[in-house]
PDB file of C-alpha atoms in Angstrom:
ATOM      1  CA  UNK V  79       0.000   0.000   0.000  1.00 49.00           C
ATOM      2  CA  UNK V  80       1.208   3.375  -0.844  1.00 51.00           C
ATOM      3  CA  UNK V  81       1.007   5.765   1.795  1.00 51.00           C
ATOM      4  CA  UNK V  82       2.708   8.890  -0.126  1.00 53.00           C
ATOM      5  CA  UNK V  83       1.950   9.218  -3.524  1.00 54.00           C
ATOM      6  CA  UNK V  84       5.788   9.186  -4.499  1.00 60.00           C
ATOM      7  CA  UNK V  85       5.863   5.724  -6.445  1.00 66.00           C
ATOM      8  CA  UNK V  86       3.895   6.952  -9.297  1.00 66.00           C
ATOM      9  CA  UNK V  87       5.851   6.669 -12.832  1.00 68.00           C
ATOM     10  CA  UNK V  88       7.862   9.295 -14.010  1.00 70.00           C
ATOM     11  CA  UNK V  89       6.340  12.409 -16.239  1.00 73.00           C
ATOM     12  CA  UNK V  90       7.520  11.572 -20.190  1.00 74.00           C
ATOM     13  CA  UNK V  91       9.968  14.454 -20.670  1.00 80.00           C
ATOM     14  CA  UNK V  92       8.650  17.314 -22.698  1.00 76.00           C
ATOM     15  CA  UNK V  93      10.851  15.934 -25.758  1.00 77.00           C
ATOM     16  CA  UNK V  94       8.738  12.510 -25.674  1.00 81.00           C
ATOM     17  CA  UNK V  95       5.943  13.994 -25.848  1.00 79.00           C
ATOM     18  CA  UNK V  96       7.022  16.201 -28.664  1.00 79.00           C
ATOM     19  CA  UNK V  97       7.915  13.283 -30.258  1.00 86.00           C
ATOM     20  CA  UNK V  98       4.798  11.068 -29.423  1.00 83.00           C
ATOM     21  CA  UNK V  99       3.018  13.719 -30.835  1.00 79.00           C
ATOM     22  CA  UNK V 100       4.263  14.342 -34.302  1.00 82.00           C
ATOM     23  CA  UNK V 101       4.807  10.359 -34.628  1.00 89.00           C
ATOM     24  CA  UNK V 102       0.903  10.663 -34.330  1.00 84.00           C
ATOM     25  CA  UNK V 103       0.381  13.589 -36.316  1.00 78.00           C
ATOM     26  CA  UNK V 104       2.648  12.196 -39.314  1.00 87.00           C
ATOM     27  CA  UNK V 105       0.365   9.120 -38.946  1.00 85.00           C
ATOM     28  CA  UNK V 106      -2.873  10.802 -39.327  1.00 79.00           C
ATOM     29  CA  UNK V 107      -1.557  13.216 -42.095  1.00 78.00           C
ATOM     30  CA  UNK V 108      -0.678  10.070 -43.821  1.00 81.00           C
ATOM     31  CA  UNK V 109      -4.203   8.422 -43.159  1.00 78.00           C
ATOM     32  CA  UNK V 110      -5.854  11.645 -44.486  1.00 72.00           C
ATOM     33  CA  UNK V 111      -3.627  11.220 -48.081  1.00 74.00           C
ATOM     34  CA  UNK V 112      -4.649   8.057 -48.332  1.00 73.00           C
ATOM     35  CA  UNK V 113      -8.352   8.663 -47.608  1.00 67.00           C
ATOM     36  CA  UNK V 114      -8.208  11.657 -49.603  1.00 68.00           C
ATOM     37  CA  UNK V 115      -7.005   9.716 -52.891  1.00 71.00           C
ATOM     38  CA  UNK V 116      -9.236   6.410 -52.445  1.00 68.00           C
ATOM     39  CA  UNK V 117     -12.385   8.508 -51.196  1.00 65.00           C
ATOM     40  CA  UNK V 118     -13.203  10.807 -54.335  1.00 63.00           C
ATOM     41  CA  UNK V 119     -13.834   7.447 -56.511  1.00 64.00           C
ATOM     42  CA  UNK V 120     -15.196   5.558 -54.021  1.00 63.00           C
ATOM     43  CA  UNK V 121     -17.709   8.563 -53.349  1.00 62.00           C
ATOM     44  CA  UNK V 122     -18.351   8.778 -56.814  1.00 67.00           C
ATOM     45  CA  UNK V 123     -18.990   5.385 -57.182  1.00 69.00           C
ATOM     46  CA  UNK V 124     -21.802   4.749 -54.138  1.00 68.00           C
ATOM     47  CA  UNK V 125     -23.346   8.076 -55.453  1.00 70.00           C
ATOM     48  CA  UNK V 126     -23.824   7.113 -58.731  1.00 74.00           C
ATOM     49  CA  UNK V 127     -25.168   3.498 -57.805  1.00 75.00           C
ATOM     50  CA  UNK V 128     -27.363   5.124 -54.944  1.00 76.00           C
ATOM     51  CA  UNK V 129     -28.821   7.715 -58.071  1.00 76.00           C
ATOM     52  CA  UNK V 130     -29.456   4.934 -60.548  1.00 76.00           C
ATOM     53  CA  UNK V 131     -31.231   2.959 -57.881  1.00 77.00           C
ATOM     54  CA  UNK V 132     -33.485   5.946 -57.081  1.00 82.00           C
ATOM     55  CA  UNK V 133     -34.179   6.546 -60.449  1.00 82.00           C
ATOM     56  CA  UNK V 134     -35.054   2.693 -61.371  1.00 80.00           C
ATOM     57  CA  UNK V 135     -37.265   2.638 -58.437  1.00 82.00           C
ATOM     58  CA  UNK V 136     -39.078   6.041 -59.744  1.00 84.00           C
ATOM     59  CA  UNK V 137     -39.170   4.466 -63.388  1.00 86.00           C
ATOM     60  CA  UNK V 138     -40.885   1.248 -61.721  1.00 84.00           C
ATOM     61  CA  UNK V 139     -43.560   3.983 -60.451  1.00 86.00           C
ATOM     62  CA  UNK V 140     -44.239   5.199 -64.179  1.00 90.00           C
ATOM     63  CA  UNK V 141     -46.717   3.431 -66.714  1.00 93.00           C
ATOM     64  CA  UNK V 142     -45.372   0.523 -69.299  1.00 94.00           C
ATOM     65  CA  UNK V 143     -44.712   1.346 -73.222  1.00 94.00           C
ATOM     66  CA  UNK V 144     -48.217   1.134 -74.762  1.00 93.00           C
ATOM     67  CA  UNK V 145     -49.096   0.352 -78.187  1.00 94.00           C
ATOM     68  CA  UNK V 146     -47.387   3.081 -80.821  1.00 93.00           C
ATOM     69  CA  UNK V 147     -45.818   4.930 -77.647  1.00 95.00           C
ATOM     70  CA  UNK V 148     -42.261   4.948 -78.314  1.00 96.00           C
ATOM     71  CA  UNK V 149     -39.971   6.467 -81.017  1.00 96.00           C
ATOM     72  CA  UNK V 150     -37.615   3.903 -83.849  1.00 96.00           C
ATOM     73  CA  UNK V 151     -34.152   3.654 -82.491  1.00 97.00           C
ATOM     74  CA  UNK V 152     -33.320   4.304 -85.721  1.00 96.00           C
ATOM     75  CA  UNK V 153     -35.374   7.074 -87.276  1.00 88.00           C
ATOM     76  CA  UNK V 154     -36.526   7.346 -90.642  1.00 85.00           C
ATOM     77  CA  UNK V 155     -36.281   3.549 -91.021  1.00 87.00           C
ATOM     78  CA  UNK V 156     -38.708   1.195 -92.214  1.00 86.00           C
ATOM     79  CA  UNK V 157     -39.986  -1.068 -89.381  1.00 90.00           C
ATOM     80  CA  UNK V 158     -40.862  -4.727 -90.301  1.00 88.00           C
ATOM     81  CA  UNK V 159     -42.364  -6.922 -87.508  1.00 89.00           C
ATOM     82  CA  UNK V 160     -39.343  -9.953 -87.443  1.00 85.00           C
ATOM     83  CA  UNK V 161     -40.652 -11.059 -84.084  1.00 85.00           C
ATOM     84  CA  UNK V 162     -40.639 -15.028 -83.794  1.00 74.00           C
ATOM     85  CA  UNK V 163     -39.026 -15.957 -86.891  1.00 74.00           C
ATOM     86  CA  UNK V 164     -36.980 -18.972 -86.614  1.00 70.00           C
ATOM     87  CA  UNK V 165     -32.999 -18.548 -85.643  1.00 74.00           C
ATOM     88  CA  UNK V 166     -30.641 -21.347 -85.208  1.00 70.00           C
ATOM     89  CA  UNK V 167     -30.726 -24.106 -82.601  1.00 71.00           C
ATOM     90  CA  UNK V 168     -34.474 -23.690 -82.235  1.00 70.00           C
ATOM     91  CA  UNK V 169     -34.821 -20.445 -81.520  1.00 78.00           C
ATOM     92  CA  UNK V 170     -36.984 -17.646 -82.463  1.00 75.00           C
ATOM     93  CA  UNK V 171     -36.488 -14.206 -82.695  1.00 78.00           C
ATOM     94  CA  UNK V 172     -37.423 -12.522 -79.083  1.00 86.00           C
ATOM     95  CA  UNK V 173     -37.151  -8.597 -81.491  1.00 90.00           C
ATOM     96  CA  UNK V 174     -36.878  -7.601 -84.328  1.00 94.00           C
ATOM     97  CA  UNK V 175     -34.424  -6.463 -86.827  1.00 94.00           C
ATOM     98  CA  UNK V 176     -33.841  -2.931 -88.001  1.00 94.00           C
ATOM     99  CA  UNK V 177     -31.576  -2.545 -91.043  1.00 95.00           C
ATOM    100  CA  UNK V 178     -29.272   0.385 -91.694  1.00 96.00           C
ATOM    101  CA  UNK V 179     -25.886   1.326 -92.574  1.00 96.00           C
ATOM    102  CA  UNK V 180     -22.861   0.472 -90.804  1.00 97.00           C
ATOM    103  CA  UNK V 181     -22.537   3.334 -87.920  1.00 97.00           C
ATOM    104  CA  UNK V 182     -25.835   4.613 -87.946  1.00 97.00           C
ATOM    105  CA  UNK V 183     -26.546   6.252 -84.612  1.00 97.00           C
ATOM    106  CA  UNK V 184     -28.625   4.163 -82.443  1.00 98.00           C
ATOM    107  CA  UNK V 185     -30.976   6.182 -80.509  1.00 98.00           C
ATOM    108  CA  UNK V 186     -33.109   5.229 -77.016  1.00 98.00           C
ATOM    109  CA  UNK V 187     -36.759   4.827 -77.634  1.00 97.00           C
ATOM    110  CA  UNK V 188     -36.769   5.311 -73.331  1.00 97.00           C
ATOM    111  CA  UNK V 189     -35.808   7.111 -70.844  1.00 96.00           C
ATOM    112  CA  UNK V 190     -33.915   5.375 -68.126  1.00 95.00           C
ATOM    113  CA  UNK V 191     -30.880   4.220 -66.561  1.00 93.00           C
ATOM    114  CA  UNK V 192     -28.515   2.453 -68.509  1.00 95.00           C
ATOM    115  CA  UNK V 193     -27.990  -1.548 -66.581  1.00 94.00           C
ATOM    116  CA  UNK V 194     -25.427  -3.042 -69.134  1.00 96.00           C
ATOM    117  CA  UNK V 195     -23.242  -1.819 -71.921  1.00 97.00           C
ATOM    118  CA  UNK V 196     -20.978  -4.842 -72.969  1.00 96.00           C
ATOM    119  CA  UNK V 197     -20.877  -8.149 -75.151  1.00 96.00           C
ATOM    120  CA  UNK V 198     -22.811 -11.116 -75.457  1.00 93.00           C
ATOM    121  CA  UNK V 199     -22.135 -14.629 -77.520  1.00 90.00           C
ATOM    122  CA  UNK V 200     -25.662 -13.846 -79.386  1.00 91.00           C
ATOM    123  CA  UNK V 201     -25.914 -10.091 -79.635  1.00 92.00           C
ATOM    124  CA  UNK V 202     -22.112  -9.210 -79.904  1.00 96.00           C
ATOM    125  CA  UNK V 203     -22.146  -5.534 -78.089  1.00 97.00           C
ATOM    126  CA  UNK V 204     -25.168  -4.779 -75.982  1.00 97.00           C
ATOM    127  CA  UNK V 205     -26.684  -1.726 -74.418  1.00 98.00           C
ATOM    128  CA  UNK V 206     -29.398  -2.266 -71.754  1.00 97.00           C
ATOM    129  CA  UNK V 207     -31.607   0.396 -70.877  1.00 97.00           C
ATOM    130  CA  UNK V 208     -34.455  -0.034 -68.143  1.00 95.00           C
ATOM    131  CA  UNK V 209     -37.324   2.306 -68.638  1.00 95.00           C
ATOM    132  CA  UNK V 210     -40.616   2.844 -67.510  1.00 95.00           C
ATOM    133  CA  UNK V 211     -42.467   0.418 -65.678  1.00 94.00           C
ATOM    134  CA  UNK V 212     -39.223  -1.582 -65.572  1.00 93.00           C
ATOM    135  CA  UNK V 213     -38.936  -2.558 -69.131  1.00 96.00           C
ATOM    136  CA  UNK V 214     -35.561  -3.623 -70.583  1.00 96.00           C
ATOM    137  CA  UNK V 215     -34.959  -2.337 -73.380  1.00 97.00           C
ATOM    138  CA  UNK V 216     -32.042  -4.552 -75.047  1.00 96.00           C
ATOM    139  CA  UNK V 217     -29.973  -2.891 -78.360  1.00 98.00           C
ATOM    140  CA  UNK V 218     -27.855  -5.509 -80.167  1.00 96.00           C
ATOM    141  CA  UNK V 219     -25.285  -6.291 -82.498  1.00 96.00           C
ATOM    142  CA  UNK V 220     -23.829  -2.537 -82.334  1.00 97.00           C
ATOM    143  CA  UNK V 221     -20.437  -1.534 -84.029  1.00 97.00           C
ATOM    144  CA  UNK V 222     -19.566   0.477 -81.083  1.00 97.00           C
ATOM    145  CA  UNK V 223     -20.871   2.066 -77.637  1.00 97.00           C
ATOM    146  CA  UNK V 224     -21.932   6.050 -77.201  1.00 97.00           C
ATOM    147  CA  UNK V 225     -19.955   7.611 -74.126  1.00 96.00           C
ATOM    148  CA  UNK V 226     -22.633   5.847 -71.418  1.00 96.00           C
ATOM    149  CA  UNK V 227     -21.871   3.657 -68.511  1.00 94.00           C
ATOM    150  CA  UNK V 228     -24.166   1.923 -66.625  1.00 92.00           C
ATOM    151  CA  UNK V 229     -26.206   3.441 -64.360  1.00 89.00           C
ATOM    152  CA  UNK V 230     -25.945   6.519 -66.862  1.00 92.00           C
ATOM    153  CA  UNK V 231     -29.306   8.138 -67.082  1.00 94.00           C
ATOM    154  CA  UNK V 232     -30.430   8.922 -70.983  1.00 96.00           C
ATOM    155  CA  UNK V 233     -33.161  10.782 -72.594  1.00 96.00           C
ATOM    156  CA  UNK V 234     -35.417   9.711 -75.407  1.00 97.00           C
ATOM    157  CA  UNK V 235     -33.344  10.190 -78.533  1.00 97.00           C
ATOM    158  CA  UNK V 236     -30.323   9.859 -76.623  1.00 98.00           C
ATOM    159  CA  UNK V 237     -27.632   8.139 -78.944  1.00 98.00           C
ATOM    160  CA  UNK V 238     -26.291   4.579 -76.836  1.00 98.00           C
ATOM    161  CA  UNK V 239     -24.333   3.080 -80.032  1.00 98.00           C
ATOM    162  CA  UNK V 240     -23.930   2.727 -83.762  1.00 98.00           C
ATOM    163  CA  UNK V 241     -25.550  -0.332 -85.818  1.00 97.00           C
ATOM    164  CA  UNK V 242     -23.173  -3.029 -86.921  1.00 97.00           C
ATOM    165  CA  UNK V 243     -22.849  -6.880 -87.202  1.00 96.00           C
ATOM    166  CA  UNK V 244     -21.634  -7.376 -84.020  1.00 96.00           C
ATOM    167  CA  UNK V 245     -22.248 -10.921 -82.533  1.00 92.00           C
ATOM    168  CA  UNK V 246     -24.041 -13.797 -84.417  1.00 90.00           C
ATOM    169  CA  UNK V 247     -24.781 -11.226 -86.817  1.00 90.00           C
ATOM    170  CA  UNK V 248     -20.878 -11.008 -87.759  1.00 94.00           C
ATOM    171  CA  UNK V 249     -21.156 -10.945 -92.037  1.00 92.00           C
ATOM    172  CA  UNK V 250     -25.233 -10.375 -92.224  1.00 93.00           C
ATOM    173  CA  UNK V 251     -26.320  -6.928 -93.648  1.00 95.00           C
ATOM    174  CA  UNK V 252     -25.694  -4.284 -90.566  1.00 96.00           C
ATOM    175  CA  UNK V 253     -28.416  -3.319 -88.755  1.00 95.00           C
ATOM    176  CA  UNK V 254     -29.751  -2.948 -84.755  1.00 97.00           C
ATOM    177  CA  UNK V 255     -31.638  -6.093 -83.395  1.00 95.00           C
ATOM    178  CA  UNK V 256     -33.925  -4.526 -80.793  1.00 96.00           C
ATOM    179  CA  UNK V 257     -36.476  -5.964 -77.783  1.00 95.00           C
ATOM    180  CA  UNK V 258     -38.480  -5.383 -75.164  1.00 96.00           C
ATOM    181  CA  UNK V 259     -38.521  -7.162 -71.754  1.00 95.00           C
ATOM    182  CA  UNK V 260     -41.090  -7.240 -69.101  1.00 93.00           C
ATOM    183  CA  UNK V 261     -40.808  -9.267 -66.321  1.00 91.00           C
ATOM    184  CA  UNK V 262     -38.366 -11.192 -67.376  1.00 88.00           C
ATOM    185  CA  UNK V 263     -39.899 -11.567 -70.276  1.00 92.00           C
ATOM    186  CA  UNK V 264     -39.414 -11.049 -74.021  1.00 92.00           C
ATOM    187  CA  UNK V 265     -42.291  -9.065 -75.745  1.00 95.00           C
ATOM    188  CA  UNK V 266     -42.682  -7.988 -79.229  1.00 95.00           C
ATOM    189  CA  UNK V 267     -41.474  -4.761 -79.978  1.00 95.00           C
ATOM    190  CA  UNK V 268     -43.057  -3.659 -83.234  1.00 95.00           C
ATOM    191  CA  UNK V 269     -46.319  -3.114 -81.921  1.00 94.00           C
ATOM    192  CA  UNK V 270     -45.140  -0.570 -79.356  1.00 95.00           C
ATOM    193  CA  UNK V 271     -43.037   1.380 -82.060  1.00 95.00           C
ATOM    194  CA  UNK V 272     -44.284   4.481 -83.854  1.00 93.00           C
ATOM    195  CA  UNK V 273     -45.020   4.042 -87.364  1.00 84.00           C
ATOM    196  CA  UNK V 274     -43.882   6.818 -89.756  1.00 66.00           C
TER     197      UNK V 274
END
């Protein structure tokens, strides 16, 4: 038992402390570089998700495409109802098939938030836009991509690509293979298009 208060241990000097202390500072100035570089893209990245997310679950609130409702990707093109003609291994066609020259722009019938812009065995390079209601609206065989990312938001009319063979299409006449899906779903297409 201590009965004067004289076995306590010694006071750091007043240079360990300095030095404690700018050991710690150096630390957390180093922390605060690092946080400072990885945080800007990591921000960027959560807000963007967080956005899209928000938007899809507004889109879900708005009305499906409706018969004649939504603009050609590619305008001033004839539209010719391909939907369920035979393909290989069995299949049918779940879209149909808009012919035009090679690096035509490819424009979004929707608005919405872009969910995919990459390659596919069957449809080569793919953009995926969901729209209202939820609808997927799936743009194939492309030459190339616009300057979108998913979760991008576009406009009606935006351009997402350029028409090409991409895909199983590789050596058939260029053109856009476009659908529609609802639930999972494929739907035909042509009825919902605008006729010029």
């Amino acid at each position: 038992m201590l009965a004067d208060g004289n076995n306590q241990p010694p006071r750091p000097s007043f240079f360990s402390r300095l030095i404690s202390l700018l050991i710690k500072a150096i630390v957390l100035l180093a922390l605060l570089f690092v946080f400072d570089k990885l945080l800007p893209s990591i921000s960027q990245q959560t807000q963007s998700f967080v956005v899209a997310k928000w938007q899809q679950l507004s889109l879900l609130q708005q009305e499906l495409p409706t018969e004649n409702s939504l603009p050609s990707p590619l305008s001033e093109r004839n539209l010719t109802d391909t939907w369920g003609a035979a393909r290989s291994q069995g299949r049918s066609h779940e879209g149909i098939d808009i012919f035009a020259p090679r690096n035509t722009p490819v424009q979004s019938t929707t608005q919405g938030v872009v969910s995919k812009v990459g390659e596919n065995t069957l449809g080569g390079r793919v953009v995926v836009v969901v729209g209202p209601g939820g609808a997927g609206h799936y743009y194939a065989h492309l030459e190339d991509y616009a300057d979108i990312s998913p979760n991008d938001w576009v406009n009606q009319g935006d351009v997402i690509g350029y028409v090409g063979d991409s895909g199983n299409a590789k050596g058939t006449p260029t053109h856009v293979h476009y659908g529609i899906y609802i639930n999972g779903s494929a739907v035909n297409p042509y009825p919902l298009l605008q006729k010029d």
